[in-house]
PDB file of C-alpha atoms and ligand atoms in Angstrom:
ATOM      1  CA  MET A   1      -0.002  -0.054   0.103  1.00 54.00           C
ATOM      2  CA  GLU A   2       1.037   3.611  -0.434  1.00 52.00           C
ATOM      3  CA  THR A   3       2.948   5.155   2.370  1.00 51.00           C
ATOM      4  CA  GLY A   4       4.531   8.475   2.977  1.00 50.00           C
ATOM      5  CA  SER A   5       3.425  11.783   1.123  1.00 49.00           C
ATOM      6  CA  THR A   6       6.269  12.305  -1.341  1.00 58.00           C
ATOM      7  CA  LYS A   7       5.182  12.935  -4.861  1.00 72.00           C
ATOM      8  CA  ARG A   8       5.071   9.805  -6.809  1.00 84.00           C
ATOM      9  CA  ARG A   9       6.068   9.118 -10.716  1.00 93.00           C
ATOM     10  CA  THR A  10       2.845   8.534 -12.654  1.00 96.00           C
ATOM     11  CA  VAL A  11       2.741   5.215 -13.992  1.00 98.00           C
ATOM     12  CA  LEU A  12      -0.673   5.296 -16.109  1.00 98.00           C
ATOM     13  CA  VAL A  13      -2.286   8.280 -17.501  1.00 98.00           C
ATOM     14  CA  ALA A  14      -5.804   8.093 -19.246  1.00 98.00           C
ATOM     15  CA  GLN A  15      -7.523  10.911 -20.683  1.00 98.00           C
ATOM     16  CA  GLY A  16     -10.758  11.406 -22.211  1.00 98.00           C
ATOM     17  CA  VAL A  17     -10.546   7.228 -22.891  1.00 98.00           C
ATOM     18  CA  GLY A  18     -14.079   6.271 -24.644  1.00 97.00           C
ATOM     19  CA  ARG A  19     -14.644   3.107 -26.234  1.00 97.00           C
ATOM     20  CA  SER A  20     -18.169   2.094 -27.831  1.00 95.00           C
ATOM     21  CA  TYR A  21     -19.165  -1.273 -29.548  1.00 94.00           C
ATOM     22  CA  HIS A  22     -21.706  -1.076 -32.704  1.00 92.00           C
ATOM     23  CA  GLY A  23     -22.150   2.476 -31.688  1.00 89.00           C
ATOM     24  CA  LYS A  24     -22.821   1.925 -28.228  1.00 93.00           C
ATOM     25  CA  ALA A  25     -20.656   3.788 -25.672  1.00 95.00           C
ATOM     26  CA  VAL A  26     -19.197   1.562 -23.049  1.00 97.00           C
ATOM     27  CA  VAL A  27     -16.559   3.487 -21.617  1.00 98.00           C
ATOM     28  CA  SER A  28     -16.741   7.244 -21.615  1.00 97.00           C
ATOM     29  CA  GLU A  29     -14.508  10.453 -20.982  1.00 97.00           C
ATOM     30  CA  VAL A  30     -12.583   8.331 -18.218  1.00 98.00           C
ATOM     31  CA  ASP A  31      -9.633  10.354 -16.856  1.00 98.00           C
ATOM     32  CA  LEU A  32      -7.494   8.481 -14.298  1.00 98.00           C
ATOM     33  CA  ALA A  33      -3.790   9.366 -13.141  1.00 98.00           C
ATOM     34  CA  VAL A  34      -2.205   6.418 -11.404  1.00 98.00           C
ATOM     35  CA  PRO A  35       1.057   7.284  -9.330  1.00 97.00           C
ATOM     36  CA  ALA A  36       3.286   4.555  -8.678  1.00 97.00           C
ATOM     37  CA  GLY A  37       2.906   2.282  -5.611  1.00 97.00           C
ATOM     38  CA  GLN A  38      -0.861   3.001  -5.582  1.00 98.00           C
ATOM     39  CA  THR A  39      -3.703   0.254  -5.243  1.00 98.00           C
ATOM     40  CA  VAL A  40      -6.581   1.388  -7.160  1.00 98.00           C
ATOM     41  CA  ALA A  41      -9.546  -0.711  -6.748  1.00 98.00           C
ATOM     42  CA  VAL A  42     -12.650  -0.102  -9.399  1.00 98.00           C
ATOM     43  CA  LEU A  43     -16.204  -0.944  -8.104  1.00 97.00           C
ATOM     44  CA  GLY A  44     -19.355  -0.621  -9.810  1.00 96.00           C
ATOM     45  CA  PRO A  45     -22.359  -2.859 -11.146  1.00 95.00           C
ATOM     46  CA  SER A  46     -22.480  -5.364 -13.513  1.00 95.00           C
ATOM     47  CA  GLY A  47     -22.122  -4.193 -17.110  1.00 95.00           C
ATOM     48  CA  ALA A  48     -20.943  -0.756 -15.872  1.00 97.00           C
ATOM     49  CA  GLY A  49     -17.832  -1.013 -18.187  1.00 97.00           C
ATOM     50  CA  LYS A  50     -15.192  -1.789 -15.685  1.00 98.00           C
ATOM     51  CA  SER A  51     -13.367  -4.699 -17.545  1.00 97.00           C
ATOM     52  CA  THR A  52     -13.706  -2.976 -20.912  1.00 97.00           C
ATOM     53  CA  MET A  53     -12.117   0.251 -19.271  1.00 98.00           C
ATOM     54  CA  LEU A  54      -9.258  -2.317 -17.595  1.00 97.00           C
ATOM     55  CA  ARG A  55      -8.554  -3.502 -21.240  1.00 96.00           C
ATOM     56  CA  CYS A  56      -8.465  -0.209 -22.700  1.00 97.00           C
ATOM     57  CA  LEU A  57      -5.721   0.657 -20.138  1.00 97.00           C
ATOM     58  CA  ALA A  58      -3.950  -2.187 -20.710  1.00 96.00           C
ATOM     59  CA  GLY A  59      -3.912  -1.576 -24.480  1.00 95.00           C
ATOM     60  CA  LEU A  60      -5.520  -4.806 -25.023  1.00 94.00           C
ATOM     61  CA  GLU A  61      -8.462  -2.950 -26.586  1.00 94.00           C
ATOM     62  CA  PRO A  62      -8.405  -0.177 -29.257  1.00 95.00           C
ATOM     63  CA  ILE A  63     -10.078   3.333 -27.957  1.00 96.00           C
ATOM     64  CA  GLN A  64     -12.064   5.495 -30.048  1.00 96.00           C
ATOM     65  CA  THR A  65     -11.319   8.583 -28.063  1.00 97.00           C
ATOM     66  CA  GLY A  66      -8.650  10.060 -26.117  1.00 98.00           C
ATOM     67  CA  SER A  67      -5.334   8.614 -24.815  1.00 97.00           C
ATOM     68  CA  VAL A  68      -3.405   6.327 -22.506  1.00 98.00           C
ATOM     69  CA  GLY A  69       0.039   6.937 -21.306  1.00 97.00           C
ATOM     70  CA  PHE A  70       1.950   4.228 -19.605  1.00 97.00           C
ATOM     71  CA  GLN A  71       5.457   5.192 -18.009  1.00 96.00           C
ATOM     72  CA  GLY A  72       5.782   8.564 -20.012  1.00 95.00           C
ATOM     73  CA  GLU A  73       4.928   7.068 -23.403  1.00 95.00           C
ATOM     74  CA  LEU A  74       1.995   6.976 -25.582  1.00 96.00           C
ATOM     75  CA  LEU A  75       0.360   3.263 -25.175  1.00 96.00           C
ATOM     76  CA  SER A  76      -2.512   4.188 -26.910  1.00 97.00           C
ATOM     77  CA  LYS A  77      -4.941   6.590 -28.821  1.00 96.00           C
ATOM     78  CA  ALA A  78      -7.771   7.151 -30.546  1.00 96.00           C
ATOM     79  CA  GLY A  79      -8.014   5.291 -33.894  1.00 89.00           C
ATOM     80  CA  ALA A  80      -4.735   3.560 -33.640  1.00 94.00           C
ATOM     81  CA  LYS A  81      -3.451   0.211 -32.710  1.00 95.00           C
ATOM     82  CA  PRO A  82      -2.441   0.107 -29.009  1.00 95.00           C
ATOM     83  CA  ARG A  83       1.749  -0.254 -28.606  1.00 94.00           C
ATOM     84  CA  ALA A  84       2.477  -3.855 -27.455  1.00 89.00           C
ATOM     85  CA  VAL A  85       4.245  -3.373 -23.842  1.00 91.00           C
ATOM     86  CA  GLY A  86       4.416  -7.000 -23.436  1.00 84.00           C
ATOM     87  CA  GLY A  87       4.463  -8.315 -19.800  1.00 92.00           C
ATOM     88  CA  ARG A  88       5.398  -4.663 -18.649  1.00 96.00           C
ATOM     89  CA  ILE A  89       1.648  -4.650 -17.759  1.00 97.00           C
ATOM     90  CA  GLY A  90       0.763  -7.848 -16.085  1.00 96.00           C
ATOM     91  CA  MET A  91      -2.955  -9.107 -16.410  1.00 96.00           C
ATOM     92  CA  VAL A  92      -4.592 -11.340 -14.026  1.00 96.00           C
ATOM     93  CA  PHE A  93      -8.394 -12.483 -15.280  1.00 95.00           C
ATOM     94  CA  GLN A  94     -10.963 -14.171 -13.833  1.00 93.00           C
ATOM     95  CA  GLN A  95     -10.136 -17.274 -15.761  1.00 93.00           C
ATOM     96  CA  PHE A  96      -6.781 -18.370 -15.071  1.00 91.00           C
ATOM     97  CA  ASN A  97      -5.668 -19.806 -18.537  1.00 93.00           C
ATOM     98  CA  LEU A  98      -2.745 -21.759 -17.605  1.00 97.00           C
ATOM     99  CA  PHE A  99      -1.448 -24.410 -19.778  1.00 97.00           C
ATOM    100  CA  PRO A 100      -2.663 -27.643 -18.550  1.00 97.00           C
ATOM    101  CA  HIS A 101       0.554 -29.692 -20.194  1.00 98.00           C
ATOM    102  CA  LEU A 102       2.991 -27.400 -18.178  1.00 98.00           C
ATOM    103  CA  THR A 103       3.573 -27.682 -14.565  1.00 98.00           C
ATOM    104  CA  ALA A 104       3.311 -24.629 -12.184  1.00 98.00           C
ATOM    105  CA  ALA A 105       6.906 -23.576 -12.800  1.00 98.00           C
ATOM    106  CA  GLN A 106       6.789 -24.260 -16.565  1.00 98.00           C
ATOM    107  CA  ASN A 107       3.618 -22.233 -16.811  1.00 98.00           C
ATOM    108  CA  VAL A 108       5.518 -19.257 -14.632  1.00 98.00           C
ATOM    109  CA  ALA A 109       9.073 -19.674 -16.380  1.00 98.00           C
ATOM    110  CA  LEU A 110       7.554 -19.837 -20.322  1.00 97.00           C
ATOM    111  CA  ALA A 111       7.160 -15.942 -21.009  1.00 96.00           C
ATOM    112  CA  PRO A 112      10.453 -14.773 -19.792  1.00 96.00           C
ATOM    113  CA  VAL A 113      12.029 -17.641 -21.704  1.00 96.00           C
ATOM    114  CA  LYS A 114      10.132 -17.361 -25.010  1.00 94.00           C
ATOM    115  CA  ALA A 115       9.497 -13.288 -25.044  1.00 93.00           C
ATOM    116  CA  ARG A 116      12.456 -12.308 -22.955  1.00 92.00           C
ATOM    117  CA  HIS A 117      14.836 -14.818 -23.860  1.00 94.00           C
ATOM    118  CA  THR A 118      15.856 -15.496 -20.051  1.00 96.00           C
ATOM    119  CA  PRO A 119      18.141 -18.573 -20.288  1.00 96.00           C
ATOM    120  CA  LYS A 120      16.060 -21.505 -19.266  1.00 96.00           C
ATOM    121  CA  ARG A 121      17.487 -22.359 -15.977  1.00 97.00           C
ATOM    122  CA  GLN A 122      17.242 -18.926 -14.640  1.00 97.00           C
ATOM    123  CA  ALA A 123      13.706 -18.764 -15.658  1.00 97.00           C
ATOM    124  CA  HIS A 124      13.036 -21.800 -13.592  1.00 97.00           C
ATOM    125  CA  THR A 125      15.149 -20.641 -10.545  1.00 97.00           C
ATOM    126  CA  GLU A 126      12.926 -17.242 -10.754  1.00 98.00           C
ATOM    127  CA  ALA A 127       9.654 -19.084 -11.212  1.00 98.00           C
ATOM    128  CA  ARG A 128      10.360 -21.576  -8.212  1.00 98.00           C
ATOM    129  CA  ALA A 129      10.885 -18.369  -6.105  1.00 98.00           C
ATOM    130  CA  LEU A 130       7.770 -16.527  -7.545  1.00 97.00           C
ATOM    131  CA  LEU A 131       5.712 -19.549  -6.635  1.00 98.00           C
ATOM    132  CA  GLU A 132       7.203 -19.544  -2.957  1.00 97.00           C
ATOM    133  CA  ARG A 133       6.304 -15.873  -2.800  1.00 96.00           C
ATOM    134  CA  VAL A 134       2.494 -16.827  -3.743  1.00 97.00           C
ATOM    135  CA  GLY A 135       2.721 -19.389  -1.184  1.00 96.00           C
ATOM    136  CA  LEU A 136       3.052 -22.234  -3.194  1.00 97.00           C
ATOM    137  CA  PRO A 137       6.728 -23.623  -2.885  1.00 96.00           C
ATOM    138  CA  GLU A 138       5.632 -27.374  -2.797  1.00 97.00           C
ATOM    139  CA  HIS A 139       3.421 -27.238  -5.912  1.00 97.00           C
ATOM    140  CA  CYS A 140       6.113 -26.177  -8.328  1.00 98.00           C
ATOM    141  CA  ASP A 141       5.973 -29.558 -10.181  1.00 98.00           C
ATOM    142  CA  HIS A 142       2.325 -29.909 -10.062  1.00 98.00           C
ATOM    143  CA  TYR A 143       0.196 -29.734 -13.119  1.00 98.00           C
ATOM    144  CA  PRO A 144      -3.060 -27.113 -13.320  1.00 97.00           C
ATOM    145  CA  TYR A 145      -5.440 -30.151 -12.615  1.00 97.00           C
ATOM    146  CA  GLU A 146      -3.670 -31.281  -9.705  1.00 98.00           C
ATOM    147  CA  LEU A 147      -4.321 -27.392  -8.139  1.00 97.00           C
ATOM    148  CA  SER A 148      -7.246 -25.774  -6.393  1.00 96.00           C
ATOM    149  CA  GLY A 149      -8.535 -22.819  -8.211  1.00 96.00           C
ATOM    150  CA  GLY A 150      -7.176 -20.385  -5.809  1.00 96.00           C
ATOM    151  CA  GLN A 151      -3.791 -22.235  -6.331  1.00 97.00           C
ATOM    152  CA  GLN A 152      -4.069 -21.783  -9.816  1.00 97.00           C
ATOM    153  CA  GLN A 153      -4.755 -18.331  -9.543  1.00 96.00           C
ATOM    154  CA  ARG A 154      -1.781 -17.644  -7.736  1.00 97.00           C
ATOM    155  CA  VAL A 155       0.174 -19.348 -10.159  1.00 98.00           C
ATOM    156  CA  ALA A 156      -1.303 -16.909 -12.838  1.00 98.00           C
ATOM    157  CA  ILE A 157      -0.311 -14.096 -10.681  1.00 97.00           C
ATOM    158  CA  ALA A 158       3.204 -15.607 -10.344  1.00 98.00           C
ATOM    159  CA  ARG A 159       3.296 -15.861 -14.163  1.00 97.00           C
ATOM    160  CA  ALA A 160       2.322 -12.294 -14.666  1.00 97.00           C
ATOM    161  CA  LEU A 161       5.155 -11.184 -12.030  1.00 97.00           C
ATOM    162  CA  ALA A 162       7.727 -13.343 -13.833  1.00 97.00           C
ATOM    163  CA  MET A 163       7.567 -10.716 -16.337  1.00 97.00           C
ATOM    164  CA  ARG A 164       8.581  -7.876 -14.054  1.00 96.00           C
ATOM    165  CA  PRO A 165       5.565  -5.708 -14.589  1.00 97.00           C
ATOM    166  CA  GLU A 166       5.807  -2.220 -13.705  1.00 97.00           C
ATOM    167  CA  LEU A 167       1.632  -2.335 -13.394  1.00 98.00           C
ATOM    168  CA  MET A 168      -0.503  -4.928 -12.348  1.00 98.00           C
ATOM    169  CA  LEU A 169      -4.055  -5.259 -13.547  1.00 98.00           C
ATOM    170  CA  PHE A 170      -6.680  -7.785 -11.966  1.00 98.00           C
ATOM    171  CA  ASP A 171      -9.875  -8.333 -13.480  1.00 97.00           C
ATOM    172  CA  GLU A 172     -12.159  -9.797 -11.030  1.00 96.00           C
ATOM    173  CA  PRO A 173      -9.472 -12.245  -9.970  1.00 95.00           C
ATOM    174  CA  THR A 174     -11.401 -14.252  -7.459  1.00 96.00           C
ATOM    175  CA  SER A 175     -15.107 -13.925  -8.907  1.00 94.00           C
ATOM    176  CA  ALA A 176     -14.349 -17.626 -10.096  1.00 92.00           C
ATOM    177  CA  LEU A 177     -13.186 -18.943  -6.621  1.00 94.00           C
ATOM    178  CA  ASP A 178     -15.150 -20.385  -3.605  1.00 91.00           C
ATOM    179  CA  PRO A 179     -14.589 -18.074  -0.373  1.00 90.00           C
ATOM    180  CA  GLU A 180     -11.873 -20.292   1.042  1.00 89.00           C
ATOM    181  CA  PHE A 181      -9.855 -19.723  -2.125  1.00 93.00           C
ATOM    182  CA  THR A 182     -10.487 -16.419  -2.559  1.00 95.00           C
ATOM    183  CA  ARG A 183      -8.947 -15.089   0.819  1.00 94.00           C
ATOM    184  CA  GLU A 184      -5.522 -16.788  -0.113  1.00 94.00           C
ATOM    185  CA  VAL A 185      -5.798 -15.014  -3.497  1.00 96.00           C
ATOM    186  CA  LEU A 186      -6.536 -11.446  -1.971  1.00 96.00           C
ATOM    187  CA  SER A 187      -3.791 -12.203   0.817  1.00 96.00           C
ATOM    188  CA  VAL A 188      -1.459 -12.413  -2.112  1.00 96.00           C
ATOM    189  CA  MET A 189      -2.469  -9.157  -3.646  1.00 97.00           C
ATOM    190  CA  ARG A 190      -2.507  -7.399  -0.218  1.00 96.00           C
ATOM    191  CA  ASP A 191       1.192  -8.406  -0.268  1.00 96.00           C
ATOM    192  CA  LEU A 192       1.639  -7.445  -3.700  1.00 97.00           C
ATOM    193  CA  ALA A 193      -0.076  -4.202  -2.882  1.00 96.00           C
ATOM    194  CA  ASP A 194       2.193  -3.510   0.572  1.00 95.00           C
ATOM    195  CA  SER A 195       5.410  -4.419  -1.729  1.00 95.00           C
ATOM    196  CA  GLY A 196       4.825  -1.108  -3.635  1.00 95.00           C
ATOM    197  CA  MET A 197       3.258  -2.695  -6.439  1.00 97.00           C
ATOM    198  CA  THR A 198       1.392  -0.226  -8.801  1.00 98.00           C
ATOM    199  CA  ILE A 199      -2.152  -2.225  -8.978  1.00 98.00           C
ATOM    200  CA  ILE A 200      -5.345  -1.327 -10.692  1.00 98.00           C
ATOM    201  CA  VAL A 201      -8.102  -3.934  -9.777  1.00 98.00           C
ATOM    202  CA  VAL A 202     -11.469  -4.578 -10.587  1.00 98.00           C
ATOM    203  CA  THR A 203     -13.153  -6.266  -7.850  1.00 96.00           C
ATOM    204  CA  HIS A 204     -16.273  -7.180  -6.019  1.00 94.00           C
ATOM    205  CA  GLU A 205     -14.465  -7.899  -2.697  1.00 95.00           C
ATOM    206  CA  MET A 206     -15.678  -4.590  -0.530  1.00 94.00           C
ATOM    207  CA  GLY A 207     -13.763  -5.801   2.493  1.00 93.00           C
ATOM    208  CA  PHE A 208     -10.409  -5.913  -0.122  1.00 95.00           C
ATOM    209  CA  ALA A 209     -11.262  -2.672  -1.565  1.00 96.00           C
ATOM    210  CA  ARG A 210     -11.715  -0.812   1.707  1.00 95.00           C
ATOM    211  CA  GLN A 211      -8.713  -2.326   3.649  1.00 94.00           C
ATOM    212  CA  SER A 212      -5.873  -2.428   0.823  1.00 95.00           C
ATOM    213  CA  ALA A 213      -6.743  -0.078  -1.699  1.00 97.00           C
ATOM    214  CA  ASP A 214      -5.369   3.380  -1.631  1.00 97.00           C
ATOM    215  CA  ARG A 215      -7.925   4.814  -3.896  1.00 97.00           C
ATOM    216  CA  VAL A 216     -11.512   3.601  -4.897  1.00 97.00           C
ATOM    217  CA  VAL A 217     -13.070   4.435  -8.603  1.00 98.00           C
ATOM    218  CA  PHE A 218     -16.587   3.647  -8.744  1.00 97.00           C
ATOM    219  CA  MET A 219     -18.016   3.410 -12.449  1.00 98.00           C
ATOM    220  CA  ALA A 220     -21.555   3.427 -13.846  1.00 96.00           C
ATOM    221  CA  GLU A 221     -22.821   3.447 -17.279  1.00 96.00           C
ATOM    222  CA  GLY A 222     -19.175   3.686 -18.507  1.00 97.00           C
ATOM    223  CA  ARG A 223     -18.163   6.596 -16.724  1.00 97.00           C
ATOM    224  CA  ILE A 224     -16.080   7.214 -13.508  1.00 97.00           C
ATOM    225  CA  VAL A 225     -18.765   9.132 -11.180  1.00 96.00           C
ATOM    226  CA  GLU A 226     -16.570   8.972  -8.246  1.00 97.00           C
ATOM    227  CA  ASP A 227     -12.691   8.558  -7.609  1.00 97.00           C
ATOM    228  CA  GLY A 228     -11.251   9.214  -3.917  1.00 97.00           C
ATOM    229  CA  PRO A 229      -9.387   7.554  -1.035  1.00 97.00           C
ATOM    230  CA  ALA A 230     -10.706   4.318  -0.395  1.00 96.00           C
ATOM    231  CA  ASP A 231     -11.727   5.135   3.421  1.00 94.00           C
ATOM    232  CA  THR A 232     -13.426   8.453   2.134  1.00 95.00           C
ATOM    233  CA  VAL A 233     -15.317   6.839  -0.538  1.00 95.00           C
ATOM    234  CA  PHE A 234     -16.660   4.180   1.905  1.00 94.00           C
ATOM    235  CA  THR A 235     -17.569   6.309   4.391  1.00 93.00           C
ATOM    236  CA  THR A 236     -18.837   9.296   2.613  1.00 94.00           C
ATOM    237  CA  PRO A 237     -19.324   8.774  -0.651  1.00 94.00           C
ATOM    238  CA  ARG A 238     -20.520  12.025  -2.515  1.00 93.00           C
ATOM    239  CA  HIS A 239     -22.264  10.806  -5.491  1.00 94.00           C
ATOM    240  CA  GLY A 240     -26.243   9.137  -5.174  1.00 93.00           C
ATOM    241  CA  ARG A 241     -25.128   6.239  -7.652  1.00 94.00           C
ATOM    242  CA  THR A 242     -22.387   5.398  -5.397  1.00 95.00           C
ATOM    243  CA  ARG A 243     -24.190   5.489  -2.133  1.00 93.00           C
ATOM    244  CA  GLN A 244     -27.109   3.266  -3.778  1.00 93.00           C
ATOM    245  CA  PHE A 245     -24.405   0.612  -4.991  1.00 94.00           C
ATOM    246  CA  PHE A 246     -23.000   0.394  -1.574  1.00 91.00           C
ATOM    247  CA  ASP A 247     -26.708   0.169  -0.077  1.00 90.00           C
ATOM    248  CA  GLN A 248     -27.466  -2.872  -2.491  1.00 89.00           C
ATOM    249  CA  ILE A 249     -24.111  -4.474  -1.963  1.00 85.00           C
ATOM    250  CA  LEU A 250     -23.633  -3.876   1.777  1.00 78.00           C
ATOM    251  CA  GLY A 251     -27.071  -4.639   2.418  1.00 73.00           C
ATOM    252  CA  GLU A 252     -27.075  -1.672   4.631  1.00 53.00           C
TER     253      GLU A 252
HETATM  254  P1  ADP B 301     -18.595  -4.782 -16.471  1.00 68.26           P
HETATM  255  O1  ADP B 301     -17.026  -5.435 -16.125  1.00 68.26           O
HETATM  256  O2  ADP B 301     -18.573  -3.624 -15.340  1.00 68.26           O
HETATM  257  O3  ADP B 301     -19.276  -5.675 -15.860  1.00 68.26           O
HETATM  258  P2  ADP B 301     -17.928  -4.875 -19.071  1.00 68.26           P
HETATM  259  O4  ADP B 301     -16.870  -3.872 -19.416  1.00 68.26           O
HETATM  260  O5  ADP B 301     -17.615  -6.208 -19.050  1.00 68.26           O
HETATM  261  O6  ADP B 301     -18.632  -4.166 -17.902  1.00 68.26           O
HETATM  262  O7  ADP B 301     -19.317  -4.484 -20.221  1.00 68.26           O
HETATM  263  C1  ADP B 301     -19.801  -3.426 -20.412  1.00 68.26           C
HETATM  264  C2  ADP B 301     -20.835  -3.173 -21.282  1.00 68.26           C
HETATM  265  O8  ADP B 301     -20.122  -3.461 -22.501  1.00 68.26           O
HETATM  266  C3  ADP B 301     -21.784  -4.543 -21.480  1.00 68.26           C
HETATM  267  O9  ADP B 301     -23.125  -4.003 -21.488  1.00 68.26           O
HETATM  268  C4  ADP B 301     -21.298  -5.485 -22.175  1.00 68.26           C
HETATM  269  O10 ADP B 301     -22.327  -6.318 -22.958  1.00 68.26           O
HETATM  270  C5  ADP B 301     -20.588  -4.614 -23.453  1.00 68.26           C
HETATM  271  N1  ADP B 301     -19.434  -5.314 -24.022  1.00 68.26           N
HETATM  272  C6  ADP B 301     -18.312  -5.648 -23.545  1.00 68.26           C
HETATM  273  N2  ADP B 301     -17.417  -6.343 -24.220  1.00 68.26           N
HETATM  274  C7  ADP B 301     -18.165  -6.423 -25.742  1.00 68.26           C
HETATM  275  C8  ADP B 301     -17.824  -6.443 -26.904  1.00 68.26           C
HETATM  276  N3  ADP B 301     -16.650  -7.275 -27.134  1.00 68.26           N
HETATM  277  N4  ADP B 301     -18.791  -6.562 -27.650  1.00 68.26           N
HETATM  278  C9  ADP B 301     -19.854  -5.983 -27.626  1.00 68.26           C
HETATM  279  N5  ADP B 301     -20.207  -5.401 -26.479  1.00 68.26           N
HETATM  280  C10 ADP B 301     -19.741  -5.665 -25.378  1.00 68.26           C
END
């Protein structure tokens, strides 16, 4: 989590980002600047455009208005194909998408070997260290089918970390998991946040957002309607739409 008050470098800047499908706006006028080390939780009702916005920020989707800058360089602009930044932006999705025929360590080592030309032996040593970091030192040689959903998602996190990302994006990483496995994945994410990683996470885990995020962005109908310190947004949401969402989801 972010500490101290010194001004931090901005890792990601979105300005006026918009995306539509078949003429229907799904993301509109998104402005967001994320400083290094910050953990941003993106909340909002289903269909609000959270996933689409995250994909636009990652350069996985072309945008129709605005621009996205990453580490001071243009990543994406209206009407152009986004620039590929490889593993510098790590993505973790709801579905883990591990290669079923590869062990956990092989899954983690694959991209550094293929895309970064890291020597195999070094990549495997690093993969084992990363699997230890996500609490799976005993599972390096296990295949995905031998792992629980929570363990597979932790392998997916290790796989993203293997590319030494400067920004980690999570898209509902625990939505496909049972509660007992959700906890262990959230705990890994909390450790990452505490280690100073810059994180944007779309989540329905309100406890995680409140306790582990520095900042909450609330989206409705494709727009950011509220953006502020996590504690402030939870205790005194300014926008009626945010209050309504919390009332529904927290059952107050
Ligand atoms: P959220 O993550 O907040 O649930 P999404 O970004 O997944 O919202 O979706 C927002 C809206 O965009 C939804 O109405 C969805 O149907 C639509 N949408 C998302 N992806 C596509 C696509 N590839 N083609 C057409 N419509 C899409």
